């Protein structure tokens, strides 16, 4: 969707109705898909680590809609929503979670390593901070080849303690590379609250110390996320250098399916849930006369139907034959 | 044509940069300074700062950026000053470069070349003398090369760049000043294979199997033994991953005896892997247990006599061969 179509309608600060509904529908798609994943985890259809994004949907939704189809995206292990909104079919995501060969990484990656290079989605990286140097390199390759494109790099606030964050930030700024650093600050890295791991908790200050321009935005507000990312991406596109955006957000669920959540109060979680991105955006739309309850239920039913179809697809998909075990270690074939 | 190992490497890099605009060299002090080992001297002026890219002291960052640039369509050559400092980049090499193809279900290749100096012998003490080739050779998804001759220094880079997957090239710091004739070349662009081990000196009584900076030492030992009428074969592994088991087995099946020379520490060494493959493949051809000459299990000391004592030396190799042959 182009910028004019997104433009705020005069009067109540809302975007055009189709775009607003698209944002809501996409948040619902992520939410319903992940709720189903949690259920399937309980049923042992999905195994390993599963990091749910529930509560943070406004970040991926607002940000992805501010990027061009040709931009690069690098993400973390909490990337189901990013992959989906990048255009990876839900079928392929679900099949990947099941470990099926029809998955977007042929069942070799799983939940943490969703890839779709045709859509310039460079994964699913489960090394905290590991994506930042890769994003710098992708942007460097574009610059050296005269390609005008933004590389968007998502990471959690836990990554700012890693050397990779500082090295990546410095290289991008020093070489003026078109990297859009998108930090999803959900206040916790597993069980460690930000103020228990950082002497400086203002993340924008860290980025600014590398002379990277910054924006800090309410990550529970999909429109605010969209507008901030759009502005940042535009500046990256026009001026070439990097940009850092911090989304203040919160995950409603445990870090992974193994986490008993001993480190935070239920009250804190409840407080953030009151500001839940889906519920607050739909309330906002209703108040502006842009959404009815029936309209909401319709979008929700569409999301549920897509999820049901994806699960059926994943269930029915065949397993990769074990004879293929050594495939895709090297491009030219197996070695011993 | 008589040239140094350094010059051979320089020519190979020059060819690569001149012939493919996707190729660029990046690393600490590769540009203005001319390269830590002067391999890229003059390149900065010739190819410019974009393609001869000086980096900050950010091994993790710029190796990762090299991986990203390879994903993005370039053919980066990343120079890490030495293997010792590559430990700061190990995460990106092992967790990204080597895994991305597999984790993505075959969607991407990472056509990246990483060069680094390795090895001891110059009294640089413990933190500048590591031989950790075996760490890299352990990892599926990367190819590991150890050019030990002028021809390999000249000829391995081209095929490494043509490999769609990450290639790590170890240049033993003691070899840069070695001079030899550039000879026996199959083709005019000097390209050599990066699949097979090579027999550097044919022999009949024992296979002396080695790589990198120990190749000249093994050849010296073989020459000394020859003066006493002992005829040993010297096998240069050249490719540390994937190991050329066929050449190793063929040689040992013929000579019935093996001594492995490896500058790495003995425990968990490449030498151990070579012996395992010999035992797996030609156990019944062996006339004696294989023997290893490795570095002593001590951080490499500064004092010259102690450093010499810690590393494989021709005299130790000769003694090991005599022990196995019982002569
Ligand atoms: C280098 C590294 N160290 C530790 C871990 C284990 N780990 C996985 S997720 C995580 C927390 C990361 O928190 P954050 O970056 O804030 O992202 P979030 O999970 O909150 O989205 C940790 C410590 C890891 N995957 N990688
Ligand atoms: Mg976090």
XYZ file of C-alpha atoms and ligand atoms in Angstrom:
690
model
C 0.000 0.000 0.000
C 1.390 3.406 -0.885
C 1.744 6.394 1.348
C -1.310 8.230 0.035
C -3.597 5.309 0.775
C -2.292 5.196 4.314
C -2.686 8.905 4.850
C -4.633 9.887 7.891
C -8.218 10.901 7.246
C -8.856 14.454 8.236
C -10.759 14.735 11.484
C -10.143 11.789 13.769
C -6.504 10.820 13.025
C -7.413 7.406 11.634
C -5.962 6.022 8.448
C -8.203 5.047 5.534
C -10.553 2.286 6.587
C -9.161 -0.545 4.387
C -5.662 0.039 5.709
C -6.822 0.240 9.310
C -8.716 -3.003 8.878
C -5.665 -4.589 7.273
C -3.585 -3.711 10.335
C -6.205 -5.126 12.658
C -6.660 -8.236 10.549
C -2.902 -8.857 10.494
C -2.596 -8.527 14.261
C -5.442 -11.005 14.573
C -3.773 -13.407 12.142
C -0.607 -13.418 14.241
C -2.544 -13.757 17.482
C -4.760 -16.616 16.340
C -1.888 -18.436 14.678
C 0.187 -18.278 17.849
C -2.654 -19.248 20.154
C -3.049 -22.308 17.980
C 0.684 -22.946 18.169
C 0.503 -22.932 21.971
C -2.324 -25.443 21.801
C -0.423 -27.607 19.331
C 2.597 -27.444 21.603
C 0.468 -28.902 24.377
C -0.589 -31.614 21.968
C 3.100 -32.223 21.166
C 2.646 -31.452 17.488
C 5.104 -28.597 17.842
C 8.216 -29.300 19.886
C 11.497 -27.665 20.838
C 11.583 -23.984 21.697
C 8.507 -21.939 20.890
C 8.672 -18.210 21.613
C 5.307 -16.545 21.348
C 4.875 -12.939 20.287
C 1.458 -12.569 21.886
C 1.082 -8.988 23.121
C 3.717 -7.605 20.757
C 1.768 -7.898 17.493
C 1.550 -4.147 16.939
C 5.322 -3.996 16.434
C 5.643 -6.443 13.548
C 2.347 -5.314 12.064
C 3.033 -1.598 12.103
C 6.637 -2.046 11.012
C 6.107 -4.574 8.224
C 3.484 -2.387 6.627
C 5.977 0.453 6.551
C 8.530 -1.564 4.549
C 8.669 -2.198 0.814
C 8.371 -5.699 -0.589
C 11.937 -5.405 -1.864
C 13.455 -4.533 1.523
C 15.494 -7.097 3.446
C 14.255 -8.363 6.793
C 16.381 -10.016 9.479
C 14.586 -11.267 12.587
C 15.012 -13.256 15.790
C 13.645 -16.537 17.116
C 10.432 -14.683 18.078
C 9.647 -14.149 14.422
C 6.450 -16.005 13.543
C 4.535 -12.767 13.098
C 7.282 -11.104 11.105
C 7.472 -14.045 8.726
C 3.720 -14.120 8.288
C 3.441 -10.428 7.513
C 6.394 -10.631 5.207
C 4.151 -12.807 3.105
C 5.330 -16.265 4.071
C 2.166 -18.368 3.720
C 0.757 -19.493 7.048
C 0.688 -23.028 5.651
C 4.453 -22.997 5.205
C 5.014 -21.496 8.660
C 2.796 -24.057 10.337
C 4.378 -26.921 8.402
C 7.791 -25.672 9.536
C 6.651 -25.712 13.160
C 5.540 -29.299 12.654
C 8.944 -30.114 11.162
C 7.502 -31.049 7.799
C 9.313 -30.854 4.466
C 6.649 -28.444 3.201
C 7.781 -25.938 5.821
C 9.359 -22.662 4.783
C 12.766 -24.020 5.880
C 11.990 -27.595 4.834
C 11.606 -28.654 8.438
C 15.295 -28.110 9.148
C 14.819 -24.850 11.014
C 11.662 -25.041 13.093
C 9.992 -22.198 14.938
C 13.201 -20.233 15.511
C 14.518 -20.428 11.945
C 11.789 -19.395 9.540
C 13.337 -18.365 6.206
C 11.929 -17.168 2.901
C 14.667 -15.731 0.799
C 12.406 -15.113 -2.207
C 10.623 -12.624 0.054
C 13.954 -11.353 1.336
C 13.206 -12.751 4.785
C 16.638 -13.779 6.071
C 15.480 -15.633 9.094
C 14.926 -16.508 12.222
C 18.244 -16.111 14.160
C 18.418 -17.688 17.623
C 21.724 -16.176 18.669
C 20.809 -13.047 20.590
C 22.275 -10.151 18.589
C 23.398 -12.473 15.793
C 21.253 -10.789 13.182
C 22.774 -7.339 13.503
C 26.106 -7.990 11.755
C 24.256 -9.913 9.046
C 21.952 -6.963 8.451
C 24.975 -4.672 8.211
C 26.443 -6.985 5.575
C 23.242 -7.203 3.562
C 23.098 -3.422 3.525
C 26.763 -3.227 2.560
C 26.137 -5.570 -0.374
C 23.258 -3.388 -1.537
C 25.320 -0.236 -1.272
C 28.246 -1.761 -3.177
C 25.898 -2.950 -5.924
C 24.061 0.340 -6.176
C 20.776 -1.149 -4.986
C 18.543 1.246 -3.061
C 16.935 -0.876 -0.419
C 16.441 -0.822 3.341
C 17.540 -3.730 5.525
C 15.251 -3.961 8.545
C 16.732 -5.751 11.528
C 14.476 -6.754 14.419
C 15.920 -7.673 17.808
C 14.953 -7.674 21.466
C 16.312 -5.267 24.067
C 18.385 -8.138 25.468
C 20.608 -7.842 22.415
C 21.859 -4.384 23.337
C 24.120 -5.966 25.957
C 25.845 -8.051 23.283
C 28.977 -6.949 21.487
C 27.212 -7.671 18.217
C 24.838 -4.775 18.887
C 27.662 -2.307 19.439
C 29.822 -3.590 16.612
C 26.871 -3.639 14.234
C 25.697 -0.181 15.231
C 29.185 1.253 14.823
C 29.791 -0.359 11.433
C 26.405 0.749 10.078
C 26.969 4.308 11.253
C 30.649 4.462 10.282
C 29.943 3.183 6.770
C 26.560 4.948 6.524
C 24.668 1.826 5.584
C 20.880 1.667 5.072
C 20.032 -0.463 8.095
C 16.816 0.112 10.000
C 17.405 -1.215 13.514
C 14.074 -2.099 15.112
C 14.369 -2.901 18.797
C 11.389 -4.612 20.377
C 11.847 -3.644 23.996
C 9.500 -5.911 25.912
C 11.374 -5.107 29.138
C 12.537 -8.655 29.780
C 15.236 -10.878 28.357
C 14.023 -14.250 29.546
C 13.791 -13.498 33.277
C 16.110 -10.518 33.368
C 14.475 -7.108 33.486
C 16.221 -4.382 31.538
C 17.229 -2.434 34.638
C 18.871 -5.538 36.026
C 21.091 -5.925 32.964
C 21.884 -2.426 31.722
C 23.463 0.535 33.455
C 21.878 2.759 30.807
C 18.275 1.721 30.225
C 17.561 4.436 27.652
C 18.312 2.413 24.550
C 18.092 5.370 22.206
C 20.992 6.947 24.081
C 23.127 3.933 23.228
C 22.275 4.143 19.545
C 22.752 7.903 19.567
C 26.260 7.424 20.959
C 27.079 5.934 17.555
C 25.496 8.991 15.917
C 22.568 6.895 14.778
C 19.295 8.869 14.707
C 16.608 7.418 16.956
C 12.888 7.310 17.671
C 11.152 5.819 20.683
C 7.569 4.825 20.298
C 4.692 3.063 22.053
C 4.923 -0.445 20.735
C 1.378 -1.264 21.812
C 0.016 1.312 19.356
C 0.062 -0.067 15.844
C -0.459 3.315 14.216
C 2.378 4.874 16.183
C 4.654 1.962 15.258
C 3.688 2.278 11.637
C 4.249 6.009 11.506
C 7.605 5.855 13.304
C 8.860 3.022 11.110
C 7.628 4.765 7.969
C 9.472 7.946 8.880
C 12.601 6.081 9.851
C 12.568 3.932 6.717
C 12.070 7.001 4.584
C 15.071 8.698 6.149
C 17.179 5.575 5.647
C 16.062 5.353 2.037
C 16.714 9.020 1.348
C 19.893 9.576 3.311
C 21.452 6.132 3.227
C 22.574 5.898 6.835
C 21.100 3.766 9.630
C 18.227 4.535 11.993
C 17.263 3.066 15.366
C 13.663 2.729 16.511
C 12.698 1.457 19.947
C 9.248 -0.055 20.384
C 8.099 -0.164 24.011
C 6.146 -3.360 24.229
C 5.443 -6.387 26.409
C 5.043 -10.092 25.925
C 1.938 -11.437 27.609
C 3.069 -15.036 27.640
C 6.093 -16.791 29.062
C 9.470 -16.382 27.323
C 9.209 -19.877 25.877
C 7.093 -22.876 26.695
C 9.567 -23.867 29.425
C 9.328 -20.662 31.431
C 7.403 -20.709 34.761
C 7.536 -16.866 34.916
C 8.898 -16.572 38.424
C 10.500 -13.219 37.726
C 7.519 -10.928 37.296
C 4.238 -10.108 38.986
C 0.918 -11.176 37.561
C -0.213 -7.594 38.230
C 2.414 -6.215 35.878
C 1.305 -8.559 33.132
C -2.359 -7.707 33.712
C -1.611 -4.009 33.540
C 0.019 -4.411 30.139
C -2.753 -6.687 28.945
C -5.173 -3.828 29.525
C -3.238 -2.004 26.850
C -3.269 -5.008 24.510
C -2.667 -3.892 20.921
C -5.605 -5.689 19.318
C -8.130 -4.713 21.887
C -6.997 -1.096 22.099
C -6.832 -0.611 18.335
C -10.263 -2.112 17.754
C -11.696 0.072 20.522
C -10.085 3.069 18.876
C -11.586 2.138 15.504
C -15.006 1.570 16.981
C -14.929 4.911 18.753
C -14.090 6.562 15.452
C -16.982 4.781 13.777
C -14.602 2.805 11.593
C -15.399 -0.655 12.924
C -18.468 -2.524 14.160
C -18.470 -5.549 16.427
C -19.700 -7.614 13.486
C -16.870 -6.276 11.401
C -14.409 -7.322 14.086
C -15.906 -10.804 14.327
C -15.673 -11.164 10.587
C -11.942 -10.354 10.566
C -11.439 -12.708 13.479
C -13.308 -15.510 11.737
C -11.153 -15.030 8.641
C -8.029 -15.360 10.773
C -9.375 -18.472 12.472
C -10.207 -20.010 9.103
C -6.696 -19.312 7.804
C -5.235 -20.940 10.904
C -7.466 -23.995 10.584
C -6.441 -24.429 6.959
C -2.751 -24.042 7.868
C -3.006 -26.680 10.579
C -4.772 -29.066 8.203
C -2.048 -28.440 5.626
C 0.725 -29.080 8.161
C -0.970 -32.218 9.468
C -1.360 -33.656 5.994
C 2.123 -32.732 4.779
C 4.590 -35.618 4.488
C 7.795 -36.022 6.503
C 11.088 -35.601 4.706
C 12.607 -39.057 4.097
C 15.446 -39.717 6.526
C 17.629 -40.758 3.571
C 17.841 -37.024 2.810
C 19.483 -36.293 6.176
C 22.741 -34.917 4.744
C 21.034 -32.542 2.305
C 21.788 -28.833 2.361
C 24.881 -28.908 4.517
C 26.885 -27.627 1.577
C 25.633 -26.404 -1.755
C 27.515 -28.982 -3.767
C 26.349 -31.967 -1.738
C 27.228 -34.013 1.270
C 30.785 -34.361 2.587
C 32.204 -36.677 5.166
C 59.416 -18.032 -11.589
C 60.692 -17.782 -8.023
C 58.324 -15.950 -5.670
C 57.440 -15.836 -2.000
C 54.336 -17.309 -0.417
C 53.305 -13.743 0.439
C 53.687 -12.682 -3.175
C 51.772 -15.729 -4.385
C 48.910 -14.866 -2.075
C 49.077 -11.236 -3.154
C 48.885 -12.198 -6.816
C 45.933 -14.477 -6.143
C 44.091 -11.703 -4.344
C 44.952 -9.250 -7.081
C 43.576 -11.566 -9.744
C 40.371 -12.048 -7.804
C 39.842 -8.338 -7.250
C 40.685 -7.460 -10.830
C 38.505 -10.094 -12.422
C 35.278 -9.942 -10.390
C 33.654 -6.691 -9.245
C 31.755 -8.631 -6.565
C 35.001 -9.467 -4.805
C 36.192 -7.145 -2.064
C 38.696 -7.475 0.755
C 37.823 -6.409 4.281
C 39.584 -6.623 7.602
C 41.741 -4.849 10.129
C 44.513 -2.856 8.485
C 44.113 -4.448 5.067
C 44.010 -1.015 3.405
C 46.101 1.969 4.408
C 48.468 -0.185 6.442
C 48.852 -2.686 3.613
C 47.904 -5.810 5.505
C 49.351 -7.161 8.743
C 51.526 -9.522 6.721
C 51.804 -7.044 3.827
C 49.770 -9.319 1.583
C 47.528 -6.493 0.370
C 50.224 -3.838 0.007
C 49.302 -1.332 -2.681
C 45.729 -2.581 -3.074
C 44.190 0.376 -1.277
C 45.531 2.776 -3.876
C 44.704 0.490 -6.761
C 41.189 -0.642 -5.841
C 40.057 2.099 -3.459
C 38.628 2.162 0.042
C 35.277 0.591 -0.879
C 36.855 -2.647 -2.086
C 39.847 -2.657 0.223
C 37.842 -1.953 3.307
C 39.602 -1.169 6.563
C 37.479 -2.244 9.505
C 37.422 -1.289 13.164
C 38.599 -3.867 15.703
C 35.296 -5.697 15.450
C 35.966 -9.292 14.482
C 32.431 -10.424 15.254
C 30.941 -7.438 13.465
C 32.916 -7.493 10.259
C 32.955 -11.257 9.838
C 29.181 -11.161 10.311
C 28.980 -8.314 7.826
C 30.973 -10.424 5.387
C 28.396 -13.181 5.760
C 25.580 -10.709 5.175
C 27.352 -9.274 2.133
C 27.782 -12.782 0.735
C 24.053 -13.363 1.218
C 23.465 -10.083 -0.565
C 25.300 -11.081 -3.738
C 28.907 -10.054 -3.090
C 31.993 -12.292 -2.898
C 33.724 -10.955 0.207
C 37.188 -11.971 1.283
C 37.413 -11.276 4.988
C 40.867 -11.185 6.504
C 41.096 -11.875 10.211
C 44.561 -10.901 11.439
C 45.203 -14.251 13.074
C 43.309 -17.312 14.216
C 43.744 -16.115 17.783
C 41.479 -13.134 17.138
C 39.065 -15.195 15.085
C 37.765 -16.519 18.395
C 35.901 -13.235 18.738
C 34.174 -14.013 15.447
C 33.610 -17.686 16.091
C 29.913 -17.154 16.745
C 29.282 -15.694 13.314
C 31.422 -18.299 11.568
C 29.966 -21.296 13.368
C 26.426 -20.138 14.135
C 25.746 -18.189 10.951
C 28.071 -18.913 8.038
C 28.162 -22.663 8.523
C 24.496 -23.089 9.390
C 22.490 -20.718 7.244
C 22.211 -23.055 4.298
C 20.943 -25.905 6.376
C 18.700 -23.920 8.716
C 16.989 -22.316 5.735
C 16.338 -25.668 4.126
C 18.781 -24.963 1.308
C 17.521 -21.496 0.382
C 20.807 -19.665 0.747
C 24.494 -20.193 0.181
C 27.180 -18.123 1.866
C 29.954 -17.617 -0.712
C 32.415 -16.125 1.732
C 36.177 -16.584 2.018
C 37.806 -15.968 5.396
C 41.594 -15.795 5.457
C 43.614 -15.874 8.612
C 47.190 -16.351 9.705
C 47.872 -19.219 12.049
C 50.648 -20.888 13.935
C 53.634 -20.331 16.160
C 57.387 -20.080 15.786
C 58.089 -16.388 16.030
C 58.285 -15.932 19.815
C 54.939 -14.180 19.894
C 53.911 -16.055 23.044
C 50.694 -17.758 23.986
C 48.014 -15.399 22.645
C 49.525 -15.071 19.174
C 50.580 -18.620 18.461
C 47.478 -20.770 18.324
C 46.876 -23.498 15.768
C 43.143 -24.037 15.939
C 42.552 -25.354 12.435
C 40.914 -28.443 13.918
C 38.210 -26.348 15.581
C 37.108 -25.121 12.182
C 37.599 -28.503 10.530
C 35.078 -29.878 13.005
C 32.201 -27.856 11.570
C 29.932 -29.204 8.806
C 29.060 -26.483 6.304
C 32.483 -24.903 5.887
C 35.523 -25.881 3.863
C 38.938 -25.487 5.475
C 42.097 -25.030 3.422
C 45.740 -24.912 4.459
C 47.958 -23.846 1.564
C 51.513 -24.931 2.358
C 53.217 -24.396 -0.991
C 53.723 -21.490 -3.336
C 51.436 -23.130 -5.874
C 48.649 -23.562 -3.345
C 49.070 -20.029 -2.056
C 48.710 -18.874 -5.649
C 46.020 -21.305 -6.705
C 43.609 -21.971 -3.850
C 41.914 -18.593 -3.594
C 40.199 -18.693 -6.990
C 38.473 -22.036 -6.399
C 37.684 -20.944 -2.834
C 35.857 -17.900 -4.198
C 34.057 -20.088 -6.708
C 32.846 -22.353 -3.904
C 29.263 -21.371 -3.073
C 29.851 -22.106 0.622
C 32.086 -20.525 3.271
C 35.775 -21.341 2.972
C 38.318 -20.681 5.710
C 41.923 -20.379 4.532
C 44.727 -20.794 7.054
C 48.012 -19.166 6.121
C 50.795 -20.260 8.453
C 52.672 -17.143 9.487
C 56.014 -18.927 9.105
C 55.349 -19.557 5.444
C 54.972 -15.977 4.178
C 58.693 -15.558 3.526
C 59.163 -19.006 2.029
C 60.279 -18.821 -1.586
C 59.914 -21.376 -4.298
C 59.365 -21.750 -8.013
C 55.810 -21.478 -9.157
C 55.692 -24.629 -11.205
C 53.702 -27.660 -12.261
C 50.658 -25.609 -13.030
C 47.889 -27.322 -14.907
C 46.382 -24.106 -16.267
C 47.301 -20.513 -16.777
C 45.163 -19.043 -13.992
C 47.008 -21.282 -11.501
C 43.759 -22.675 -10.113
C 44.311 -25.912 -8.252
C 41.843 -28.354 -6.808
C 40.497 -27.793 -3.312
C 39.347 -31.372 -2.847
C 42.414 -33.566 -2.623
C 45.445 -34.054 -0.471
C 48.778 -34.061 -2.297
C 51.801 -36.295 -2.105
C 54.708 -33.854 -1.809
C 57.389 -36.490 -1.770
C 56.739 -40.062 -2.804
C 58.184 -42.775 -0.610
C 57.721 -46.413 0.235
C 58.439 -47.098 3.900
C 56.137 -44.759 5.851
C 53.542 -42.031 5.273
C 54.355 -38.740 6.935
C 51.009 -36.948 6.933
C 50.828 -33.260 7.744
C 49.542 -29.815 6.698
C 50.300 -26.083 6.808
C 53.432 -24.870 8.526
C 54.549 -28.416 9.309
C 54.865 -29.400 5.644
C 58.353 -27.870 5.206
C 59.409 -29.466 8.489
C 58.192 -32.863 7.332
C 60.013 -32.434 4.026
C 63.211 -31.521 5.894
C 62.819 -34.599 8.054
C 62.208 -36.779 4.992
C 65.331 -35.399 3.323
C 67.414 -36.146 6.387
C 66.019 -39.679 6.632
C 66.738 -40.212 2.936
C 70.416 -39.566 3.599
C 70.269 -42.605 5.862
C 68.491 -44.629 3.216
C 65.056 -44.337 4.812
C 62.380 -43.627 2.211
C 59.293 -41.843 3.549
C 56.336 -40.358 1.729
C 55.116 -36.873 2.661
C 51.391 -36.275 2.333
C 50.148 -32.684 2.565
C 46.491 -32.712 3.597
C 45.892 -29.260 1.993
C 42.136 -29.558 2.579
C 41.373 -29.973 6.272
C 37.653 -30.227 5.731
C 36.423 -32.316 4.038
C 39.430 -34.554 4.639
C 40.611 -36.535 1.629
C 40.365 -39.947 3.236
C 41.034 -41.708 -0.071
C 44.517 -40.241 -0.540
C 45.437 -40.893 3.096
C 44.243 -44.502 2.887
C 45.905 -45.132 -0.445
C 49.237 -43.884 0.867
C 49.121 -45.795 4.154
C 47.904 -48.986 2.479
C 51.040 -48.808 0.363
C 53.575 -47.850 3.051
C 51.923 -49.731 5.954
C 53.083 -47.121 8.451
C 52.036 -43.595 9.402
C 53.334 -40.655 11.394
C 51.083 -37.606 11.652
C 52.618 -34.180 12.215
C 50.265 -31.515 13.526
C 51.083 -28.161 15.102
C 47.819 -28.339 17.027
C 47.799 -29.765 20.518
C 47.542 -33.540 20.611
C 44.241 -33.893 22.502
C 41.335 -33.719 20.099
C 43.680 -32.852 17.260
C 43.353 -33.172 13.508
C 46.104 -35.764 13.866
C 43.702 -37.782 16.001
C 41.081 -37.591 13.275
C 43.576 -38.689 10.626
C 44.604 -41.667 12.724
C 40.969 -42.581 13.317
C 40.404 -42.661 9.574
C 43.534 -44.716 9.000
C 42.371 -47.220 11.586
C 38.871 -47.298 10.109
C 40.082 -47.734 6.553
C 43.395 -49.600 6.582
C 43.762 -51.261 9.943
C 44.813 -54.594 8.430
C 47.415 -52.916 6.204
C 49.256 -51.449 9.171
C 52.565 -52.933 10.237
C 52.868 -50.661 13.274
C 50.654 -48.395 15.377
C 50.420 -44.881 13.900
C 52.273 -42.195 15.850
C 51.624 -38.479 16.310
C 54.028 -35.582 16.505
C 51.983 -32.682 17.872
C 52.570 -29.563 19.908
C 53.206 -30.258 23.561
C 50.203 -29.623 25.765
C 51.327 -26.247 27.004
C 50.432 -22.688 25.963
C 53.155 -21.646 23.534
C 55.949 -20.106 25.646
C 57.792 -16.937 24.752
C 61.394 -18.069 25.370
C 62.877 -19.365 22.120
C 64.212 -22.670 23.410
C 60.917 -23.389 25.141
C 58.848 -22.474 22.100
C 61.030 -24.699 19.930
C 60.572 -27.522 22.383
C 56.787 -27.117 22.372
C 56.383 -27.367 18.581
C 56.899 -30.258 16.183
C 60.465 -30.013 14.836
C 62.277 -31.995 12.137
C 64.365 -33.766 14.801
C 61.238 -34.958 16.629
C 59.710 -36.070 13.349
C 62.868 -38.001 12.441
C 62.858 -39.657 15.849
C 59.208 -40.625 15.531
C 59.772 -42.145 12.095
C 62.748 -44.140 13.355
C 60.695 -45.377 16.285
C 57.874 -46.588 14.047
C 60.307 -48.204 11.596
C 62.418 -49.511 14.437
C 65.620 -48.345 12.729
C 24.007 -15.313 22.547
C 22.850 -15.894 23.272
N 22.853 -15.912 24.616
C 21.812 -16.425 25.297
C 20.739 -16.953 24.628
C 19.553 -17.552 25.408
N 18.400 -16.636 25.233
C 17.483 -16.874 24.307
S 16.363 -15.662 24.237
C 17.081 -14.810 25.479
C 16.510 -13.498 25.922
C 16.609 -12.466 24.881
O 15.851 -11.372 25.234
P 15.509 -10.217 24.242
O 16.653 -9.931 23.357
O 14.989 -9.085 25.039
O 14.350 -10.803 23.311
P 12.930 -11.338 23.749
O 13.080 -12.786 24.039
O 12.486 -10.553 24.909
O 12.077 -11.128 22.554
C 18.191 -15.490 25.941
C 19.031 -15.037 27.039
C 20.788 -16.950 23.231
N 19.816 -17.488 22.500
N 21.820 -16.395 22.574
Mg 13.084 -8.690 25.607
